[in-house]
Short mmCIF file of C-alpha atoms and ligand atoms in Angstrom, two decimals:
data_model
loop_
_atom_site.label_atom_id
_atom_site.label_comp_id
_atom_site.label_asym_id
_atom_site.label_seq_id
_atom_site.Cartn_x
_atom_site.Cartn_y
_atom_site.Cartn_z
CA MET A 1 -90.13 -19.49 110.74
CA SER A 2 -87.19 -20.59 112.91
CA TYR A 3 -87.59 -23.15 115.67
CA THR A 4 -86.47 -20.59 118.26
CA ARG A 5 -89.18 -18.19 117.14
CA ILE A 6 -91.81 -20.92 117.19
CA ALA A 7 -90.61 -21.99 120.63
CA LYS A 8 -90.89 -18.37 121.86
CA ILE A 9 -94.42 -18.05 120.49
CA ASN A 10 -95.37 -21.40 122.01
CA ALA A 11 -93.92 -20.34 125.35
CA THR A 12 -95.94 -17.10 125.21
CA ILE A 13 -99.14 -18.97 124.37
CA LEU A 14 -98.52 -21.40 127.20
CA PHE A 15 -97.89 -18.52 129.57
CA ILE A 16 -101.15 -16.81 128.58
CA LEU A 17 -103.00 -20.12 128.98
CA PHE A 18 -101.39 -20.61 132.35
CA VAL A 19 -102.42 -17.14 133.54
CA LEU A 20 -105.97 -17.68 132.30
CA ALA A 21 -106.11 -21.10 133.91
CA THR A 22 -104.79 -19.91 137.24
CA SER A 23 -107.36 -17.13 137.27
CA ALA A 24 -110.09 -19.75 137.62
CA LYS A 25 -111.91 -19.70 140.96
CA SER A 26 -109.82 -22.17 142.88
CA GLY A 27 -106.61 -20.34 141.96
CA GLU A 28 -105.17 -23.63 140.71
CA PRO A 29 -104.32 -24.30 137.09
CA ARG A 30 -107.01 -26.51 135.64
CA PHE A 31 -105.51 -29.15 133.45
CA PHE A 32 -107.62 -31.66 131.61
CA ARG A 33 -105.18 -34.54 131.23
CA ILE A 34 -105.90 -37.15 128.60
CA GLY A 35 -104.13 -40.50 128.78
CA THR A 36 -103.08 -41.55 125.27
CA GLY A 37 -100.38 -44.02 124.19
CA GLY A 38 -96.84 -44.16 122.85
CA GLN A 39 -95.18 -41.42 120.84
CA THR A 40 -95.42 -43.18 117.46
CA GLY A 41 -99.01 -44.44 117.80
CA VAL A 42 -102.21 -42.64 116.84
CA TYR A 43 -103.74 -42.04 120.30
CA TYR A 44 -101.02 -39.52 121.09
CA PRO A 45 -101.34 -37.24 118.03
CA ILE A 46 -105.15 -37.50 118.12
CA GLY A 47 -105.19 -36.93 121.90
CA LYS A 48 -103.04 -33.84 121.40
CA ILE A 49 -105.53 -32.39 118.92
CA ILE A 50 -108.47 -33.13 121.22
CA ALA A 51 -106.55 -31.48 124.07
CA GLN A 52 -105.95 -28.40 121.89
CA GLY A 53 -109.64 -28.40 121.00
CA ILE A 54 -110.56 -28.41 124.69
CA THR A 55 -108.12 -25.61 125.44
CA SER A 56 -109.27 -23.35 122.63
CA ASN A 57 -112.97 -24.01 123.11
CA SER A 58 -112.89 -23.63 126.86
CA LEU A 59 -111.26 -20.24 126.55
CA THR A 60 -113.77 -18.89 124.10
CA GLU A 61 -117.04 -20.61 123.20
CA ILE A 62 -117.69 -22.76 126.23
CA PRO A 63 -117.69 -20.25 129.10
CA ALA A 64 -120.59 -18.36 127.56
CA GLN A 65 -122.80 -21.41 128.09
CA LEU A 66 -121.88 -21.87 131.72
CA GLY A 67 -123.38 -20.83 135.00
CA GLU A 68 -121.35 -18.92 137.53
CA ASN A 69 -120.15 -22.03 139.34
CA ASP A 70 -118.45 -23.45 136.31
CA VAL A 71 -114.80 -23.30 135.57
CA SER A 72 -113.67 -20.60 133.24
CA ALA A 73 -110.68 -22.21 131.63
CA TYR A 74 -109.17 -25.60 131.04
CA ILE A 75 -105.89 -26.52 129.49
CA GLY A 76 -106.08 -29.81 127.66
CA VAL A 77 -102.96 -31.94 127.95
CA ALA A 78 -102.26 -35.21 126.12
CA GLN A 79 -100.07 -37.54 128.16
CA ASN A 80 -98.02 -40.45 126.83
CA SER A 81 -98.89 -43.75 128.41
CA GLY A 82 -98.66 -47.51 128.02
CA GLY A 83 -102.07 -47.57 126.28
CA SER A 84 -105.68 -48.50 127.02
CA VAL A 85 -105.24 -50.55 130.20
CA ASP A 86 -102.89 -47.96 131.70
CA ASN A 87 -105.32 -45.22 130.75
CA VAL A 88 -108.10 -46.86 132.79
CA PHE A 89 -105.79 -47.27 135.79
CA SER A 90 -104.63 -43.62 135.58
CA LEU A 91 -108.23 -42.46 135.34
CA ILE A 92 -109.34 -44.28 138.47
CA ALA A 93 -106.19 -43.13 140.29
CA GLU A 94 -107.25 -39.56 139.35
CA GLU A 95 -103.93 -39.01 137.61
CA THR A 96 -105.83 -38.10 134.44
CA GLU A 97 -109.26 -36.68 133.70
CA ALA A 98 -109.87 -38.74 130.55
CA GLY A 99 -108.32 -41.42 128.40
CA LEU A 100 -108.41 -43.06 125.01
CA VAL A 101 -109.39 -46.67 125.54
CA GLN A 102 -110.18 -49.56 123.20
CA ALA A 103 -113.87 -50.54 123.40
CA ASP A 104 -112.95 -54.12 124.42
CA VAL A 105 -110.72 -52.89 127.27
CA ALA A 106 -113.40 -50.38 128.40
CA ALA A 107 -115.92 -53.25 128.57
CA LEU A 108 -113.53 -55.33 130.71
CA ALA A 109 -113.06 -52.36 133.05
CA PHE A 110 -116.81 -51.72 133.32
CA GLN A 111 -117.39 -55.39 134.13
CA ALA A 112 -114.32 -55.54 136.45
CA GLU A 113 -113.04 -58.57 134.58
CA GLN A 114 -109.66 -60.04 133.66
CA VAL A 115 -106.94 -57.46 134.29
CA PHE A 116 -109.53 -55.40 136.24
CA LYS A 117 -110.86 -58.36 138.23
CA GLY A 118 -111.99 -57.36 141.70
CA ASN A 119 -111.34 -53.68 140.93
CA ASP A 120 -114.68 -52.03 141.59
CA GLN A 121 -113.34 -48.58 140.79
CA ALA A 122 -112.72 -49.71 137.22
CA ARG A 123 -116.50 -50.05 136.85
CA SER A 124 -116.71 -46.25 136.86
CA VAL A 125 -115.48 -45.83 133.26
CA ARG A 126 -118.00 -43.89 131.19
CA ALA A 127 -117.96 -42.96 127.51
CA VAL A 128 -117.80 -39.47 126.08
CA ALA A 129 -117.63 -40.66 122.48
CA SER A 130 -116.53 -43.31 120.07
CA LEU A 131 -113.68 -41.90 117.98
CA TYR A 132 -112.40 -44.17 115.20
CA SER A 133 -111.65 -47.74 114.33
CA GLU A 134 -108.27 -49.20 115.27
CA LYS A 135 -106.71 -52.05 113.30
CA PHE A 136 -104.52 -54.81 114.62
CA HIS A 137 -101.15 -54.42 112.91
CA ILE A 138 -98.65 -57.28 112.76
CA VAL A 139 -95.65 -55.59 111.19
CA THR A 140 -92.76 -57.81 110.13
CA ARG A 141 -89.50 -57.57 108.23
CA ARG A 142 -90.18 -59.00 104.79
CA ASP A 143 -87.03 -61.11 104.94
CA ALA A 144 -88.33 -62.86 108.07
CA ASN A 145 -90.87 -64.69 105.89
CA ILE A 146 -93.70 -64.48 108.39
CA HIS A 147 -96.93 -65.08 106.48
CA THR A 148 -99.22 -66.09 109.33
CA VAL A 149 -99.24 -65.83 113.13
CA GLU A 150 -98.10 -69.47 113.19
CA ASP A 151 -94.81 -68.37 111.60
CA PHE A 152 -94.01 -66.41 114.81
CA ARG A 153 -92.36 -69.64 116.04
CA GLY A 154 -88.65 -69.09 116.63
CA LYS A 155 -88.91 -65.34 115.92
CA ARG A 156 -88.38 -62.29 118.11
CA ILE A 157 -91.54 -60.22 118.02
CA SER A 158 -92.39 -57.21 120.19
CA ILE A 159 -95.98 -57.39 121.40
CA ASP A 160 -96.10 -54.03 123.28
CA GLU A 161 -95.80 -53.40 126.96
CA ILE A 162 -97.93 -54.39 129.93
CA GLY A 163 -100.66 -51.74 130.21
CA SER A 164 -101.24 -51.61 126.48
CA GLY A 165 -104.47 -52.64 124.81
CA THR A 166 -102.27 -54.15 122.09
CA LEU A 167 -100.81 -56.78 124.42
CA SER A 168 -104.25 -57.83 125.64
CA VAL A 169 -105.46 -58.24 122.03
CA MET A 170 -102.25 -60.04 121.05
CA ARG A 171 -102.92 -62.63 123.74
CA ILE A 172 -106.41 -63.17 122.33
CA VAL A 173 -105.02 -63.52 118.81
CA LEU A 174 -102.49 -66.10 120.01
CA GLU A 175 -105.30 -68.00 121.73
CA ALA A 176 -107.27 -67.99 118.48
CA TYR A 177 -104.30 -69.66 116.79
CA GLY A 178 -103.88 -72.15 119.64
CA MET A 179 -100.59 -70.52 120.59
CA SER A 180 -99.09 -68.67 123.54
CA GLU A 181 -96.13 -66.42 124.30
CA SER A 182 -93.98 -69.48 124.96
CA ASP A 183 -94.18 -70.39 121.26
CA PHE A 184 -91.86 -67.58 120.15
CA GLN A 185 -89.51 -65.00 121.64
CA PRO A 186 -91.74 -62.18 122.84
CA VAL A 187 -90.33 -58.75 123.60
CA TYR A 188 -92.45 -56.16 125.44
CA LEU A 189 -91.65 -52.78 123.94
CA LYS A 190 -93.68 -49.81 122.81
CA PRO A 191 -93.27 -49.25 119.06
CA ILE A 192 -91.16 -46.15 119.63
CA PHE A 193 -88.45 -48.51 120.91
CA THR A 194 -88.82 -51.07 118.14
CA ARG A 195 -87.72 -48.96 115.17
CA ASP A 196 -83.97 -49.39 115.46
CA LYS A 197 -84.35 -53.07 116.36
CA MET A 198 -86.53 -53.64 113.30
CA VAL A 199 -83.96 -51.90 111.12
CA SER A 200 -81.03 -53.86 112.56
CA GLY A 201 -82.90 -57.16 112.35
CA GLU A 202 -82.76 -57.75 116.11
CA LEU A 203 -86.55 -57.89 115.94
CA GLN A 204 -88.43 -59.65 113.16
CA GLY A 205 -91.69 -57.92 113.94
CA PHE A 206 -93.90 -55.93 116.28
CA THR A 207 -97.63 -55.65 116.83
CA MET A 208 -99.92 -52.71 117.50
CA MET A 209 -103.66 -52.10 117.69
CA ALA A 210 -103.90 -48.59 116.27
CA GLY A 211 -105.49 -46.28 113.74
CA THR A 212 -103.87 -45.73 110.37
CA PRO A 213 -101.44 -44.59 109.32
CA MET A 214 -99.30 -44.83 112.42
CA GLU A 215 -95.85 -43.38 112.49
CA ALA A 216 -94.37 -46.60 113.91
CA VAL A 217 -95.00 -48.17 110.47
CA SER A 218 -94.45 -45.16 108.21
CA GLN A 219 -91.03 -44.52 109.78
CA LEU A 220 -89.79 -47.94 108.59
CA SER A 221 -89.69 -46.87 104.96
CA ASP A 222 -85.98 -47.68 104.73
CA ILE A 223 -86.55 -51.43 105.17
CA GLU A 224 -88.96 -53.80 103.44
CA ILE A 225 -91.85 -54.68 105.67
CA SER A 226 -95.07 -56.71 105.46
CA LEU A 227 -98.34 -56.72 107.34
CA VAL A 228 -99.36 -60.23 108.39
CA PRO A 229 -103.06 -61.08 108.01
CA ILE A 230 -105.38 -62.52 110.63
CA SER A 231 -107.39 -65.28 108.99
CA ALA A 232 -111.17 -65.10 108.62
CA ASP A 233 -111.48 -68.17 110.87
CA ALA A 234 -109.38 -66.65 113.63
CA ALA A 235 -111.26 -63.33 113.33
CA ALA A 236 -114.61 -65.13 113.59
CA TRP A 237 -113.39 -67.10 116.64
CA ILE A 238 -112.33 -63.84 118.29
CA LYS A 239 -115.58 -61.98 117.56
CA LYS A 240 -117.62 -64.78 119.07
CA ARG A 241 -115.82 -64.40 122.41
CA TYR A 242 -114.98 -60.71 122.31
CA PRO A 243 -117.83 -58.93 120.51
CA TYR A 244 -116.01 -55.58 120.26
CA LEU A 245 -113.09 -57.10 118.35
CA VAL A 246 -114.52 -57.47 114.87
CA PRO A 247 -113.16 -58.62 111.48
CA GLY A 248 -111.76 -55.78 109.39
CA HIS A 249 -108.88 -54.81 107.17
CA ILE A 250 -106.02 -52.38 106.76
CA SER A 251 -106.58 -50.75 103.40
CA ALA A 252 -103.98 -50.59 100.66
CA ASP A 253 -103.79 -46.80 100.87
CA ALA A 254 -102.74 -46.82 104.55
CA TYR A 255 -99.03 -47.49 103.87
CA ALA A 256 -96.90 -47.23 100.75
CA ASN A 257 -96.24 -50.56 98.97
CA ILE A 258 -98.33 -52.65 101.35
CA PRO A 259 -101.44 -54.29 99.90
CA GLU A 260 -104.74 -54.58 101.77
CA VAL A 261 -104.61 -57.10 104.60
CA SER A 262 -107.37 -58.71 106.67
CA THR A 263 -107.23 -58.18 110.42
CA ILE A 264 -109.43 -57.39 113.41
CA GLU A 265 -110.51 -53.95 114.54
CA VAL A 266 -111.95 -52.19 117.56
CA TYR A 267 -113.29 -48.71 118.25
CA ALA A 268 -111.22 -46.26 120.27
CA LEU A 269 -113.37 -44.52 122.89
CA LEU A 270 -112.82 -41.30 124.80
CA VAL A 271 -113.66 -42.15 128.40
CA VAL A 272 -113.96 -40.32 131.72
CA SER A 273 -114.93 -41.39 135.22
CA ALA A 274 -118.56 -41.57 136.37
CA THR A 275 -117.49 -39.29 139.23
CA MET A 276 -116.66 -36.41 136.90
CA ASP A 277 -118.94 -33.38 137.11
CA GLU A 278 -121.83 -33.51 134.63
CA ALA A 279 -121.46 -29.90 133.48
CA LEU A 280 -117.77 -30.41 132.82
CA VAL A 281 -118.32 -33.57 130.75
CA TYR A 282 -121.04 -31.72 128.84
CA GLN A 283 -118.51 -29.01 127.97
CA ILE A 284 -115.84 -31.51 127.03
CA THR A 285 -118.29 -33.25 124.71
CA ALA A 286 -119.27 -29.90 123.21
CA ALA A 287 -115.61 -28.99 122.75
CA LEU A 288 -114.85 -32.32 121.08
CA TRP A 289 -117.67 -31.95 118.55
CA SER A 290 -117.22 -28.22 117.93
CA GLU A 291 -116.55 -27.20 114.33
CA ARG A 292 -113.18 -25.89 115.44
CA THR A 293 -111.99 -29.21 116.91
CA LEU A 294 -113.38 -31.18 113.98
CA ALA A 295 -111.47 -28.94 111.57
CA MET A 296 -108.27 -29.41 113.59
CA LEU A 297 -108.78 -33.19 113.59
CA LYS A 298 -109.33 -33.20 109.84
CA SER A 299 -106.20 -31.25 109.06
CA GLY A 300 -104.03 -32.58 111.88
CA HIS A 301 -103.90 -36.35 111.25
CA PRO A 302 -105.21 -38.65 108.48
CA GLN A 303 -107.17 -40.60 111.11
CA GLY A 304 -108.83 -37.40 112.30
CA ARG A 305 -111.29 -37.17 109.42
CA PHE A 306 -112.90 -40.41 110.60
CA ILE A 307 -113.87 -38.83 113.90
CA THR A 308 -117.37 -37.67 113.00
CA PRO A 309 -120.74 -37.05 114.68
CA GLU A 310 -122.16 -39.85 112.48
CA THR A 311 -119.97 -42.44 114.23
CA ALA A 312 -119.81 -40.80 117.68
CA LEU A 313 -122.04 -43.43 119.23
CA ASP A 314 -120.82 -46.51 117.34
CA SER A 315 -119.76 -49.55 119.30
CA LEU A 316 -120.05 -47.94 122.72
CA SER A 317 -119.18 -50.81 125.02
CA ILE A 318 -119.90 -48.88 128.22
CA PRO A 319 -122.63 -46.39 129.24
CA LEU A 320 -122.34 -42.75 128.26
CA HIS A 321 -121.49 -40.31 131.02
CA PRO A 322 -124.67 -38.32 131.87
CA GLY A 323 -122.96 -35.06 130.80
CA ALA A 324 -122.19 -36.49 127.36
CA ARG A 325 -125.69 -38.01 127.13
CA LYS A 326 -127.22 -34.59 127.80
CA TYR A 327 -125.14 -33.07 125.01
CA TYR A 328 -126.19 -35.77 122.51
CA GLN A 329 -129.82 -35.46 123.60
CA GLU A 330 -129.80 -31.72 122.98
CA ASN A 331 -128.09 -32.19 119.62
CA ALA A 332 -129.84 -35.37 118.49
CA ASP A 333 -130.20 -34.01 114.93
CA ARG A 334 -126.41 -34.04 114.53
CA PHE A 335 -125.90 -37.41 116.22
CA ARG A 336 -128.00 -39.83 114.26
CA GLY A 337 -126.98 -42.81 116.37
CA PHE A 338 -128.39 -41.28 119.55
CA GLN A 339 -131.12 -43.24 121.28
CA GLU A 340 -132.78 -42.31 124.56
N1 LIG B 401 -104.80 -49.19 121.14
C1 LIG B 401 -103.46 -49.12 121.66
C2 LIG B 401 -103.43 -49.53 123.10
O1 LIG B 401 -104.38 -49.33 123.80
C3 LIG B 401 -102.83 -47.74 121.52
C4 LIG B 401 -102.93 -47.21 120.13
C5 LIG B 401 -102.23 -45.91 119.84
O2 LIG B 401 -101.33 -45.51 120.61
O3 LIG B 401 -102.60 -45.31 118.85
O4 LIG B 401 -102.44 -50.03 123.52
#
């Protein structure tokens, strides 16, 4: 099928969705905006599938379960963003309805600590679900001979932008190695902007806390790259201080020609605000775990098959939203991890 034809079909679908959405009671389109991450990460493609799941479920299955005061249609929209920290800030600014957020960053928000210090609104983050495990990637040009974080010295490495969860984890990793950003030449770019610089050699590496495989790595197939390990000692040091950042590994099958490497990992959570309507969060949770969305996740991205009811409640670093809790309570047989 040609791109023009696909574009026309997409435009028609969008128009139908728009008409349905604007026919909701308030007369306003009802968008459910999900803050994700950069274009070449994993939050964005996964967020897009979850958004599609919300759109398709809200237009068919969900309304049947609702009372007359409930909305009749939502259009899910995945928005690019700086990452976890940004997603919390957008949520509390009501610029989004939900966000993908690393469990460690969600915990900091809930406790109003560090970057959220003194921000009482940040305490309102609530979990809908735990999605999948993200791995800390330190991607380097092979010819830069970087075998450990200590070899960053003298190198130009991009450590993601302010607002990313990656940057906050990178700072913790540096601390674990007794280093800081003044020990090398840090650059603060999202991975979408690092590709050409990695290829040209302007950058010797970049870092990213993300699921696997992420496009930012796969798209570097024309140069030789390595993944730098995080030592068991550093990982243990980190876990002691930041319990949601745990030792893990990037498996050999994640990227072509790259052997398994030890690293740290963290769960990615889908979060909303405590102020969000309980019935709506219930529907969102139902839409996320519907057979239809699960099938789309499975076929849409390799990381999607790890988003399962069995792990939906793993490593929740913040309380569940009452609407999500109600859904898990009613479906406790499917969600083994659920506890009252
Ligand atoms: N975990 C990353 C962050 O919060 C984003 C990962 C992704 O885009 O897949 O910055």
